[in-house]
Every structure is written in C-alpha cells, then in structure tokens.
Amino acid sequence: MANRGGAAQRPNSQTQGKICQFKLVLLGESAVGKSSLVLRFVKGQFHEYQESTIGAAFLTQTVCLEDTTVKFEIWDTAGQERYHSLAPMYYRGAQAAIIVYDITNMDSFGRAKVWVKELQRQASPNIVIALAGNKADLANSRAVECDEAQAYADENGLLFMETSAKTAKNVNEIFLAIAKKLPKNEQVSGAGSANQGRRLVESDSSAKTAGNCCK
Amino acid sequence: MAEGGGSVLEGFLCPVCKADFGTAVKLLSHFEKEHNEDKDVLQAFKDLFGKAKKKILKSDGVYGNEGEIQASSRKVMGYSPSLYEPQPIGAVRSHSQQFSAVRSQHLEHYTVETNKLLIRLDKILKDLPSDPLKRKAHEQEVVPWVDEKMVRLCPSCSRSFHLTRRKHHCRLCGFVMCNDCSYSLALDTARKMTSPISQVEPQTELQGSSLPSQKLKRSNSNSSLNSVLSLVEGVHQIDTGLRVCKECLHLLESREALRESRAARPILIQFYERLRTYMQDANQFLPTYIKMCNSISCGESTYQLKEAQALWAKLLRLAENIDSLSKKILVLGSADTENPPRGRALQLQQQIRAAATAFLRNEMLGLPTLPTEAKYLEMQEQRRQELKARIQQEQLEAQASLQLQKQKVREKGRDKQTFDRNHVNVHQDTVLLDSGWTPEKARLFNSDDPMVQQMNNLKHYIKEAKLAQRVDEVEALERNLEELQEEYWRQQEQKRQETAS
Ligand SMILES: Nc1nc2c(ncn2[C@@H]2O[C@H](COP(=O)(O)OP(=O)(O)OP(=O)(O)O)[C@@H](O)[C@H]2O)c(=O)[nH]1
Ligand SMILES: [Mg+2]
Ligand SMILES: [Zn+2]
Ligand SMILES: [Zn+2]
Ligand SMILES: [Zn+2]
C-alpha cells in the first residue's frame, strides 16, 4: 500500500513536469485474467474468485516516469462473446492496448492473435500494443511456450511479457513499459487520429480532449 | 499410487527392478551401478530423494541444509512434473459438526452450572440476616449442606480433618472442604455479580483494571502468595464474606471476567467511535453539498446560497473535529513515558490517524468552493441569458423544419387539413430528437442489450466518480457515455430505417 501510494496520487503539483493522459484498453478471451491484472495494477489486490466483467469496467492509475506523470484511463472490457460489439467503442480512441491470454490455455492465445489483427486493421495506427501471457504462476500446466509468444510479438512489433496477477509478476512492469513507449510530447496527432472519425465535440470539451496528452 | 487393486509395495524400491534395498543410500548405489545408462532418470531419482528428505526434515521441525535441498528440488521442477505431481485428495470428511456438538455441550454445561450458582447467590443475598446463627440457617435453606460425617478427607487437598483442620461448607454447592481450601467471596463483590450488566461500571483506563479474582481474597493458607495478602484482611472477611469452594469460585470468576471484558470500552474505542460518527456525518452531508455547489455554480436557483454556506460551515467544523480527534488518538498514551504504546497498539493508532488524514485529503480538501454573493447573481443572470438564447435557437430550428415540411407538403399537393396533421407530427419529432429518447430510456433497465447494460454501468460509474470528486474520471466517463449513446441512437435509427423501407 505504502509503495503504490506515491504513484496513485493525483498529480496536482505541477512541479513534476508534464502530465499525460492515455486511454488504455484490455482485450482478450474471458477468464484469462484481464480484470485481475488491472485490479492488481490499480489496487494491488488479487481475488481468487474474480467475477466476470459485464460490459466494460473503468479504472484509472497514475505512473510517474522520470519527468512525466502518465495517467492511464483504463477500460477493462468483458471477454464474453456477447459483449464483443462493445469492444470497438473502447479500442477506437485508445492510445494503448493490452491483449491478454492465459498461458495454460492455447485457445486463448489464438484469440489474442485475432485481437491483434483486429486492432492492426481498426484501431489507431499509432496504438501501442502489449501482449500479456497471464497466469505465469501456473507454469506447471503451461500450454503456450514463452518463446513462441515472444516470436509472435517480435514479428508484430508488440511489447511482450509473461505476467501473473496472482503473484504480481511483471504487472507494474508491463504498464510501465507501455508508458515509456507512448509518445509524450508533440504527438497530439496520435490522439487526434485515434479519435478521427468520431463525432465533433462541443467547443469547450474539445479544447480539453484535443490535447489528450499534456494538458 | 494404489492402482488396479494390486498389492501396494512400499519401501526403498528400485523403480526398474522393484527390489527393496532397505535404505536410500543402498538403493542409490545399486541404481547407479546397475541402471546407469540413463543419466536423466538417475538425476530425477536423486532429486526425488532430496524432496522426500526435505519433507521429512520439515515435518520434524528440523531444518537441515536448506540451500542444497531447494536447489535439488528446483531441478525436479525443471525436469519431469509427473514424478512429483500432487496426488488428488481422497475421501474428505468434515469434523466440524462433531466439534461444535462437543463444544456446545461443554458450553451448555458451564452456562447451566454458572446460572445455578448465580440463582443461589441471589437467593442467599436476598434478606441475608446479620445474626450469624440465623444467617447460617438462611444459607442452608437455599443450599442444603452435605452431611459432613460422610466426608473424611478434604476433597481438595486430601488431608484429614481434626480439631485444628475443621470442616467447612461451600455456601453455593454445599460440599465440604477444609479452611485452607475455601475462599471468601465478599458480599459486595457477590452483589455486583448478581446485578444486571448495565450496572457494571465501564472501565475507562487503557490498561485494563484489576481482575475480579484479585478482589476475591483467599482465606487462611500458608502455602501461597495470596494467603500472605489474605492474612492481613482475609481472616476478618471470612466472617462477613461467603465461604465458597474452588470450583464454584472459578465458575463465577470466569463469568465475571467475560462480563467485564464485554463491558470494557477502552478510551481508544470511545475516541474512535466518535471519529466514525464525525466521518459518517461528513459523508452524509458531502453529496448534498456537492450537489448544491454544482447547481449554484451553474447559476441555477434550486438551492439557496445561504443554505449551502451553512452546510459548508458544518463540514468545516467536522473536518476540524476529525483532524483534532485523530491527532489525539495518535498520541494517546504516549505521555506515559515508561510504557508508551508500541507494536500493534501503536500501529493501530497510527493507522487511524492515517485513515483520518486520507479521508480529509480525499473527501474534504478538494471540495468545490461556493461563489460569492455578487458572483452568484452574475452567474444567475448569465444562465438566464443562455436559456433565453437556447429557447430562441430551438424555436428558429423548429420553424425552419416546419417550413421545410410545408414545402414538401405543398409539393405533394396535399390539402390544408393533412398539412395541419403533419404540422403536429413535425413538432413531436423535433421534441423526440432533442430530449434524447426518453421513452427508450425508461425501457433501458429491462433490456439485455449489452450496449444498454454498459450505458447503465456508466451512469453508475459517473455517479460514483462524482461522489469521489474524480474530475478527470467524470469527464472520461461522460465522454464515453455520450459516445455510446450516440452509437446506440445511430443503431436504433438504422433499424428503424430498415424496418420502414
Ligand atoms: N493462478 C492465477 N489465476 C489467475 C491469474 N489472473 C487471474 N486469475 C484467475 O482467473 C479467473 C478469471 O480472472 P478474471 O480477471 O475475472 O478474468 P477476465 O479476463 O477479466 O474475465 P472476463 O471478465 O470474463 O473477461 C479468476 O478466478 C482469477 O482469480 C493469475 O495470474 N494466476
Ligand atoms: Mg473481467
Ligand atoms: Zn534395480
Ligand atoms: Zn483442603
Ligand atoms: Zn462449591
């Protein structure tokens, strides 16, 4: 609790340099541990009996890099098939995505690849995509080899880590890696083009959204 | 392991030739000599022993060469899981039912016995005569005494009775014992025991007051520390107090200790409870205040500025109270330099203070402030203008679309009556579009359309984010809700067009 307090604080003080806000979406088959990963990252908690998500859950968390404070606006989507129609609403405006699979479940890796393709076609071209092989603590019943996933990630230019929401392994690391890879200054265009095709917003709120970064 | 119903072999068996070698060392050397062709199997086999050894050491509470053992078991992990995979759990049976049956039986016994004693005690204390003879008769009436001729040795210390070790009766169970084995229960202590709970004074010191057992003085005995104390006053008290045996006293004492611990409310708890009520009050006023403040800041006149200011003052007072009380809790007992709070107790106090400051920081510090009177009037005026402008704008738009409709109607060459009916329809359409699908919204909650579900989620999130004063979050959520609503509206529109055509 104590050690994440620093990161979770609202970046009120401007002393820290710029503050960037990014929209991040989690995608992946149901029960691979998306909610568990974010819950670990945001609250430091893990529940053995995590309930399946309905619709999409919303969380925020702030991380501090050297001279920048990055605030993640996180959308944890539901993996159940019936909610797939919602997913585009969440990845369209996103600057980052984590696609999660379960290392003990080969099918979930297949589904992850389908998500990668969909994002490459439909999401913002600048989107930073990370692939997370979750439940790394269950390496005993591994079904997806680490090397295979790494090779796939390299081919497609994805960040890749094996994570465990249960033991917290690589959870903060993967979010930090994303935060580092995200463009943090001029790149208003990244956010702009991500929003492209969406409706025009009213004059006052457009001022806030246009610079999704560094307001 | 016990597969196929065959007999189960046990011991230091060679996995290849199944012979039993009696000891691990012998088996290993045999294996190395005879079956050395497969290095990997040998390694795994050795590791298996490492694992077993570790288990045995652990279960004995002996910690051997941990490093070596762990290193070898790690090798097993990397090798063949089938060798050490946990066995499935066999038949399982719960003992908790039996346990609770035994426990409640036990408890019941104690409760019944204790209650019996209390009833007797109550009867004895009621109209207790001061004259010794009459008192004895009264006591015996309540609790019949055992015939002392039947008892030859003290049941407690097994010593014989004679002229100088006389027989005494326990006033509560009627049994016989010697003087050394009897205790004197002071009458006022006894009265306290039979009084209802509410009369037990709450104990206010942090450190817990003297235990009831210390109030009960043991009668004459040369063999214990207690007796030293009782020599001073006990001898006199035995006359006025009630003579009781060890068993009876023990039952009463346990009950008294329980009762006192229940009634005990250390000052920390009292402070903490007050702190909680302050926080609850604050929590109760906060949403109202925020609602008022937002409304007033928009120039609305739903609330009075004065009301909001009063509430603001109230919240400030609560914040001050929370701050000062939690500070008090933090330093509670630290003035006692010899025995200041430490360990868990100190941690608790620190955490209460931390929670209070977190509460102040998260809930109270970022509260929006009210505008001044002048500013408020100005905003009200501004809002009035905006409303006027909007109404005008809407009227213009309505007129324009009406004009359009008229044109269409004229083109179609309809007569005036149909036009009038259309006129009404046009107005309904405009309202429907503008005020955002009210009828659909009413149906939203019964829908199992994922999109609708999500919109409901979002409304809920927004409410929570507002309560939590998370400005950025509210903004993000509202943006998303708008997007969803628009998408939803688009889909509905599309459906309608599809069904229309
Ligand atoms: N052992 C282990 N279990 C995990 C881990 N992460 C999640 N789980 C468990 O996996 C189950 C599903 O996790 P969720 O976080 O609900 O999965 P989800 O991807 O959000 O599922 P949906 O909301 O249905 O899309 C839960 O029972 C978790 O406790 C992990 O790293 N290790
Ligand atoms: Mg989930
Ligand atoms: Zn052999
Ligand atoms: Zn005795
Ligand atoms: Zn007795």
JSON list of N, CA and C in Angstrom, two decimals, chain A residues 18 20-25 63 65 68-73 93-98 124 126-130 159 174-187 190-191 213-214:
[
{"chain": "A", "resi": 18, "resn": "LYS", "atom": "N", "xyz": [5.45, 17.46, -17.11]},
{"chain": "A", "resi": 18, "resn": "LYS", "atom": "CA", "xyz": [4.18, 17.30, -17.79]},
{"chain": "A", "resi": 18, "resn": "LYS", "atom": "C", "xyz": [3.36, 16.11, -17.28]},
{"chain": "A", "resi": 20, "resn": "CYS", "atom": "N", "xyz": [0.58, 13.43, -18.71]},
{"chain": "A", "resi": 20, "resn": "CYS", "atom": "CA", "xyz": [-0.04, 12.93, -19.92]},
{"chain": "A", "resi": 20, "resn": "CYS", "atom": "C", "xyz": [-1.14, 11.96, -19.56]},
{"chain": "A", "resi": 21, "resn": "GLN", "atom": "N", "xyz": [-2.23, 12.06, -20.27]},
{"chain": "A", "resi": 21, "resn": "GLN", "atom": "CA", "xyz": [-3.31, 11.12, -20.03]},
{"chain": "A", "resi": 21, "resn": "GLN", "atom": "C", "xyz": [-3.49, 10.22, -21.25]},
{"chain": "A", "resi": 22, "resn": "PHE", "atom": "N", "xyz": [-3.58, 8.92, -21.00]},
{"chain": "A", "resi": 22, "resn": "PHE", "atom": "CA", "xyz": [-3.73, 7.98, -22.11]},
{"chain": "A", "resi": 22, "resn": "PHE", "atom": "C", "xyz": [-4.88, 7.03, -21.85]},
{"chain": "A", "resi": 23, "resn": "LYS", "atom": "N", "xyz": [-5.55, 6.71, -22.93]},
{"chain": "A", "resi": 23, "resn": "LYS", "atom": "CA", "xyz": [-6.62, 5.71, -22.83]},
{"chain": "A", "resi": 23, "resn": "LYS", "atom": "C", "xyz": [-6.03, 4.36, -23.17]},
{"chain": "A", "resi": 24, "resn": "LEU", "atom": "N", "xyz": [-6.26, 3.39, -22.29]},
{"chain": "A", "resi": 24, "resn": "LEU", "atom": "CA", "xyz": [-5.72, 2.05, -22.49]},
{"chain": "A", "resi": 24, "resn": "LEU", "atom": "C", "xyz": [-6.85, 1.05, -22.42]},
{"chain": "A", "resi": 25, "resn": "VAL", "atom": "N", "xyz": [-6.84, 0.08, -23.31]},
{"chain": "A", "resi": 25, "resn": "VAL", "atom": "CA", "xyz": [-7.92, -0.90, -23.31]},
{"chain": "A", "resi": 25, "resn": "VAL", "atom": "C", "xyz": [-7.35, -2.31, -23.12]},
{"chain": "A", "resi": 63, "resn": "VAL", "atom": "N", "xyz": [1.16, 6.69, -13.23]},
{"chain": "A", "resi": 63, "resn": "VAL", "atom": "CA", "xyz": [2.54, 6.25, -13.02]},
{"chain": "A", "resi": 63, "resn": "VAL", "atom": "C", "xyz": [3.47, 7.42, -13.29]},
{"chain": "A", "resi": 65, "resn": "LEU", "atom": "N", "xyz": [7.02, 8.61, -14.59]},
{"chain": "A", "resi": 65, "resn": "LEU", "atom": "CA", "xyz": [8.29, 8.33, -15.26]},
{"chain": "A", "resi": 65, "resn": "LEU", "atom": "C", "xyz": [9.24, 9.46, -14.85]},
{"chain": "A", "resi": 68, "resn": "THR", "atom": "N", "xyz": [7.84, 12.79, -16.36]},
{"chain": "A", "resi": 68, "resn": "THR", "atom": "CA", "xyz": [6.46, 12.83, -16.82]},
{"chain": "A", "resi": 68, "resn": "THR", "atom": "C", "xyz": [5.57, 12.02, -15.90]},
{"chain": "A", "resi": 69, "resn": "THR", "atom": "N", "xyz": [4.36, 12.52, -15.71]},
{"chain": "A", "resi": 69, "resn": "THR", "atom": "CA", "xyz": [3.38, 11.73, -15.00]},
{"chain": "A", "resi": 69, "resn": "THR", "atom": "C", "xyz": [2.38, 11.22, -16.03]},
{"chain": "A", "resi": 70, "resn": "VAL", "atom": "N", "xyz": [2.22, 9.92, -16.05]},
{"chain": "A", "resi": 70, "resn": "VAL", "atom": "CA", "xyz": [1.30, 9.34, -17.03]},
{"chain": "A", "resi": 70, "resn": "VAL", "atom": "C", "xyz": [0.07, 8.84, -16.31]},
{"chain": "A", "resi": 71, "resn": "LYS", "atom": "N", "xyz": [-1.06, 9.36, -16.72]},
{"chain": "A", "resi": 71, "resn": "LYS", "atom": "CA", "xyz": [-2.30, 8.88, -16.11]},
{"chain": "A", "resi": 71, "resn": "LYS", "atom": "C", "xyz": [-3.00, 7.96, -17.10]},
{"chain": "A", "resi": 72, "resn": "PHE", "atom": "N", "xyz": [-3.20, 6.73, -16.68]},
{"chain": "A", "resi": 72, "resn": "PHE", "atom": "CA", "xyz": [-3.91, 5.77, -17.53]},
{"chain": "A", "resi": 72, "resn": "PHE", "atom": "C", "xyz": [-5.40, 5.81, -17.24]},
{"chain": "A", "resi": 73, "resn": "GLU", "atom": "N", "xyz": [-6.13, 5.93, -18.31]},
{"chain": "A", "resi": 73, "resn": "GLU", "atom": "CA", "xyz": [-7.59, 5.80, -18.22]},
{"chain": "A", "resi": 73, "resn": "GLU", "atom": "C", "xyz": [-7.85, 4.41, -18.80]},
{"chain": "A", "resi": 93, "resn": "GLY", "atom": "N", "xyz": [-10.62, 4.81, -29.63]},
{"chain": "A", "resi": 93, "resn": "GLY", "atom": "CA", "xyz": [-9.95, 6.04, -29.18]},
{"chain": "A", "resi": 93, "resn": "GLY", "atom": "C", "xyz": [-8.70, 5.77, -28.36]},
{"chain": "A", "resi": 94, "resn": "ALA", "atom": "N", "xyz": [-8.30, 4.51, -28.26]},
{"chain": "A", "resi": 94, "resn": "ALA", "atom": "CA", "xyz": [-7.24, 4.18, -27.30]},
{"chain": "A", "resi": 94, "resn": "ALA", "atom": "C", "xyz": [-5.85, 4.42, -27.87]},
{"chain": "A", "resi": 95, "resn": "GLN", "atom": "N", "xyz": [-4.95, 4.88, -26.99]},
{"chain": "A", "resi": 95, "resn": "GLN", "atom": "CA", "xyz": [-3.56, 5.03, -27.39]},
{"chain": "A", "resi": 95, "resn": "GLN", "atom": "C", "xyz": [-2.75, 3.77, -27.06]},
{"chain": "A", "resi": 96, "resn": "ALA", "atom": "N", "xyz": [-3.32, 2.91, -26.23]},
{"chain": "A", "resi": 96, "resn": "ALA", "atom": "CA", "xyz": [-2.60, 1.70, -25.85]},
{"chain": "A", "resi": 96, "resn": "ALA", "atom": "C", "xyz": [-3.58, 0.56, -25.62]},
{"chain": "A", "resi": 97, "resn": "ALA", "atom": "N", "xyz": [-3.08, -0.66, -25.84]},
{"chain": "A", "resi": 97, "resn": "ALA", "atom": "CA", "xyz": [-3.92, -1.83, -25.60]},
{"chain": "A", "resi": 97, "resn": "ALA", "atom": "C", "xyz": [-3.07, -2.94, -25.01]},
{"chain": "A", "resi": 98, "resn": "ILE", "atom": "N", "xyz": [-3.66, -3.67, -24.07]},
{"chain": "A", "resi": 98, "resn": "ILE", "atom": "CA", "xyz": [-3.01, -4.90, -23.61]},
{"chain": "A", "resi": 98, "resn": "ILE", "atom": "C", "xyz": [-3.90, -6.05, -24.03]},
{"chain": "A", "resi": 124, "resn": "SER", "atom": "N", "xyz": [-6.30, 2.93, -33.96]},
{"chain": "A", "resi": 124, "resn": "SER", "atom": "CA", "xyz": [-5.40, 3.99, -34.39]},
{"chain": "A", "resi": 124, "resn": "SER", "atom": "C", "xyz": [-4.07, 3.37, -34.83]},
{"chain": "A", "resi": 126, "resn": "ASN", "atom": "N", "xyz": [-1.18, 4.43, -34.54]},
{"chain": "A", "resi": 126, "resn": "ASN", "atom": "CA", "xyz": [-0.08, 4.65, -33.59]},
{"chain": "A", "resi": 126, "resn": "ASN", "atom": "C", "xyz": [-0.26, 3.88, -32.29]},
{"chain": "A", "resi": 127, "resn": "ILE", "atom": "N", "xyz": [-1.29, 3.10, -32.19]},
{"chain": "A", "resi": 127, "resn": "ILE", "atom": "CA", "xyz": [-1.59, 2.45, -30.91]},
{"chain": "A", "resi": 127, "resn": "ILE", "atom": "C", "xyz": [-0.43, 1.56, -30.46]},
{"chain": "A", "resi": 128, "resn": "VAL", "atom": "N", "xyz": [-0.11, 1.63, -29.17]},
{"chain": "A", "resi": 128, "resn": "VAL", "atom": "CA", "xyz": [0.93, 0.77, -28.60]},
{"chain": "A", "resi": 128, "resn": "VAL", "atom": "C", "xyz": [0.26, -0.50, -28.09]},
{"chain": "A", "resi": 129, "resn": "ILE", "atom": "N", "xyz": [0.66, -1.63, -28.63]},
{"chain": "A", "resi": 129, "resn": "ILE", "atom": "CA", "xyz": [0.01, -2.88, -28.23]},
{"chain": "A", "resi": 129, "resn": "ILE", "atom": "C", "xyz": [0.99, -3.73, -27.42]},
{"chain": "A", "resi": 130, "resn": "ALA", "atom": "N", "xyz": [0.49, -4.23, -26.29]},
{"chain": "A", "resi": 130, "resn": "ALA", "atom": "CA", "xyz": [1.29, -5.15, -25.49]},
{"chain": "A", "resi": 130, "resn": "ALA", "atom": "C", "xyz": [0.57, -6.49, -25.42]},
{"chain": "A", "resi": 159, "resn": "LEU", "atom": "N", "xyz": [4.89, -5.25, -27.56]},
{"chain": "A", "resi": 159, "resn": "LEU", "atom": "CA", "xyz": [5.58, -5.50, -26.31]},
{"chain": "A", "resi": 159, "resn": "LEU", "atom": "C", "xyz": [5.12, -6.86, -25.82]},
{"chain": "A", "resi": 174, "resn": "ILE", "atom": "N", "xyz": [4.66, -4.21, -17.07]},
{"chain": "A", "resi": 174, "resn": "ILE", "atom": "CA", "xyz": [4.09, -4.11, -18.42]},
{"chain": "A", "resi": 174, "resn": "ILE", "atom": "C", "xyz": [3.44, -2.75, -18.62]},
{"chain": "A", "resi": 175, "resn": "PHE", "atom": "N", "xyz": [2.77, -2.24, -17.58]},
{"chain": "A", "resi": 175, "resn": "PHE", "atom": "CA", "xyz": [2.17, -0.91, -17.72]},
{"chain": "A", "resi": 175, "resn": "PHE", "atom": "C", "xyz": [3.26, 0.16, -17.86]},
{"chain": "A", "resi": 176, "resn": "LEU", "atom": "N", "xyz": [4.33, 0.00, -17.11]},
{"chain": "A", "resi": 176, "resn": "LEU", "atom": "CA", "xyz": [5.42, 0.97, -17.20]},
{"chain": "A", "resi": 176, "resn": "LEU", "atom": "C", "xyz": [6.06, 0.94, -18.58]},
{"chain": "A", "resi": 177, "resn": "ALA", "atom": "N", "xyz": [6.24, -0.28, -19.10]},
{"chain": "A", "resi": 177, "resn": "ALA", "atom": "CA", "xyz": [6.84, -0.40, -20.43]},
{"chain": "A", "resi": 177, "resn": "ALA", "atom": "C", "xyz": [5.98, 0.33, -21.46]},
{"chain": "A", "resi": 178, "resn": "ILE", "atom": "N", "xyz": [4.66, 0.19, -21.31]},
{"chain": "A", "resi": 178, "resn": "ILE", "atom": "CA", "xyz": [3.76, 0.88, -22.22]},
{"chain": "A", "resi": 178, "resn": "ILE", "atom": "C", "xyz": [3.90, 2.39, -22.04]},
{"chain": "A", "resi": 179, "resn": "ALA", "atom": "N", "xyz": [3.90, 2.80, -20.78]},
{"chain": "A", "resi": 179, "resn": "ALA", "atom": "CA", "xyz": [4.00, 4.24, -20.50]},
{"chain": "A", "resi": 179, "resn": "ALA", "atom": "C", "xyz": [5.25, 4.82, -21.15]},
{"chain": "A", "resi": 180, "resn": "LYS", "atom": "N", "xyz": [6.34, 4.06, -21.10]},
{"chain": "A", "resi": 180, "resn": "LYS", "atom": "CA", "xyz": [7.59, 4.55, -21.67]},
{"chain": "A", "resi": 180, "resn": "LYS", "atom": "C", "xyz": [7.51, 4.64, -23.17]},
{"chain": "A", "resi": 181, "resn": "LYS", "atom": "N", "xyz": [6.81, 3.70, -23.78]},
{"chain": "A", "resi": 181, "resn": "LYS", "atom": "CA", "xyz": [6.78, 3.65, -25.24]},
{"chain": "A", "resi": 181, "resn": "LYS", "atom": "C", "xyz": [5.83, 4.68, -25.82]},
{"chain": "A", "resi": 182, "resn": "LEU", "atom": "N", "xyz": [4.90, 5.17, -25.01]},
{"chain": "A", "resi": 182, "resn": "LEU", "atom": "CA", "xyz": [3.92, 6.12, -25.54]},
{"chain": "A", "resi": 182, "resn": "LEU", "atom": "C", "xyz": [4.59, 7.46, -25.83]},
{"chain": "A", "resi": 183, "resn": "PRO", "atom": "N", "xyz": [4.17, 8.10, -26.90]},
{"chain": "A", "resi": 183, "resn": "PRO", "atom": "CA", "xyz": [4.75, 9.40, -27.22]},
{"chain": "A", "resi": 183, "resn": "PRO", "atom": "C", "xyz": [4.24, 10.43, -26.23]},
{"chain": "A", "resi": 184, "resn": "LYS", "atom": "N", "xyz": [5.16, 11.28, -25.72]},
{"chain": "A", "resi": 184, "resn": "LYS", "atom": "CA", "xyz": [4.72, 12.13, -24.64]},
{"chain": "A", "resi": 184, "resn": "LYS", "atom": "C", "xyz": [4.73, 13.62, -24.92]},
{"chain": "A", "resi": 185, "resn": "ASN", "atom": "N", "xyz": [5.12, 14.02, -26.10]},
{"chain": "A", "resi": 185, "resn": "ASN", "atom": "CA", "xyz": [5.04, 15.47, -26.29]},
{"chain": "A", "resi": 185, "resn": "ASN", "atom": "C", "xyz": [4.18, 15.85, -27.48]},
{"chain": "A", "resi": 186, "resn": "GLU", "atom": "N", "xyz": [4.88, 16.32, -28.51]},
{"chain": "A", "resi": 186, "resn": "GLU", "atom": "CA", "xyz": [4.19, 16.86, -29.68]},
{"chain": "A", "resi": 186, "resn": "GLU", "atom": "C", "xyz": [2.99, 16.02, -30.12]},
{"chain": "A", "resi": 187, "resn": "GLN", "atom": "N", "xyz": [3.10, 14.72, -29.98]},
{"chain": "A", "resi": 187, "resn": "GLN", "atom": "CA", "xyz": [2.19, 13.77, -30.62]},
{"chain": "A", "resi": 187, "resn": "GLN", "atom": "C", "xyz": [0.71, 13.95, -30.34]},
{"chain": "A", "resi": 190, "resn": "GLY", "atom": "N", "xyz": [-1.31, 11.66, -32.55]},
{"chain": "A", "resi": 190, "resn": "GLY", "atom": "CA", "xyz": [-1.62, 10.27, -32.17]},
{"chain": "A", "resi": 190, "resn": "GLY", "atom": "C", "xyz": [-3.01, 10.19, -31.60]},
{"chain": "A", "resi": 191, "resn": "ALA", "atom": "N", "xyz": [-3.26, 11.08, -30.65]},
{"chain": "A", "resi": 191, "resn": "ALA", "atom": "CA", "xyz": [-4.58, 11.08, -30.03]},
{"chain": "A", "resi": 191, "resn": "ALA", "atom": "C", "xyz": [-5.62, 11.55, -31.02]},
{"chain": "A", "resi": 213, "resn": "CYS", "atom": "N", "xyz": [-2.95, 14.55, -24.44]},
{"chain": "A", "resi": 213, "resn": "CYS", "atom": "CA", "xyz": [-1.70, 14.46, -23.73]},
{"chain": "A", "resi": 213, "resn": "CYS", "atom": "C", "xyz": [-1.29, 15.86, -23.27]},
{"chain": "A", "resi": 214, "resn": "CYS", "atom": "N", "xyz": [-0.63, 15.92, -22.14]},
{"chain": "A", "resi": 214, "resn": "CYS", "atom": "CA", "xyz": [-0.02, 17.16, -21.69]},
{"chain": "A", "resi": 214, "resn": "CYS", "atom": "C", "xyz": [-0.94, 18.34, -21.62]}
]
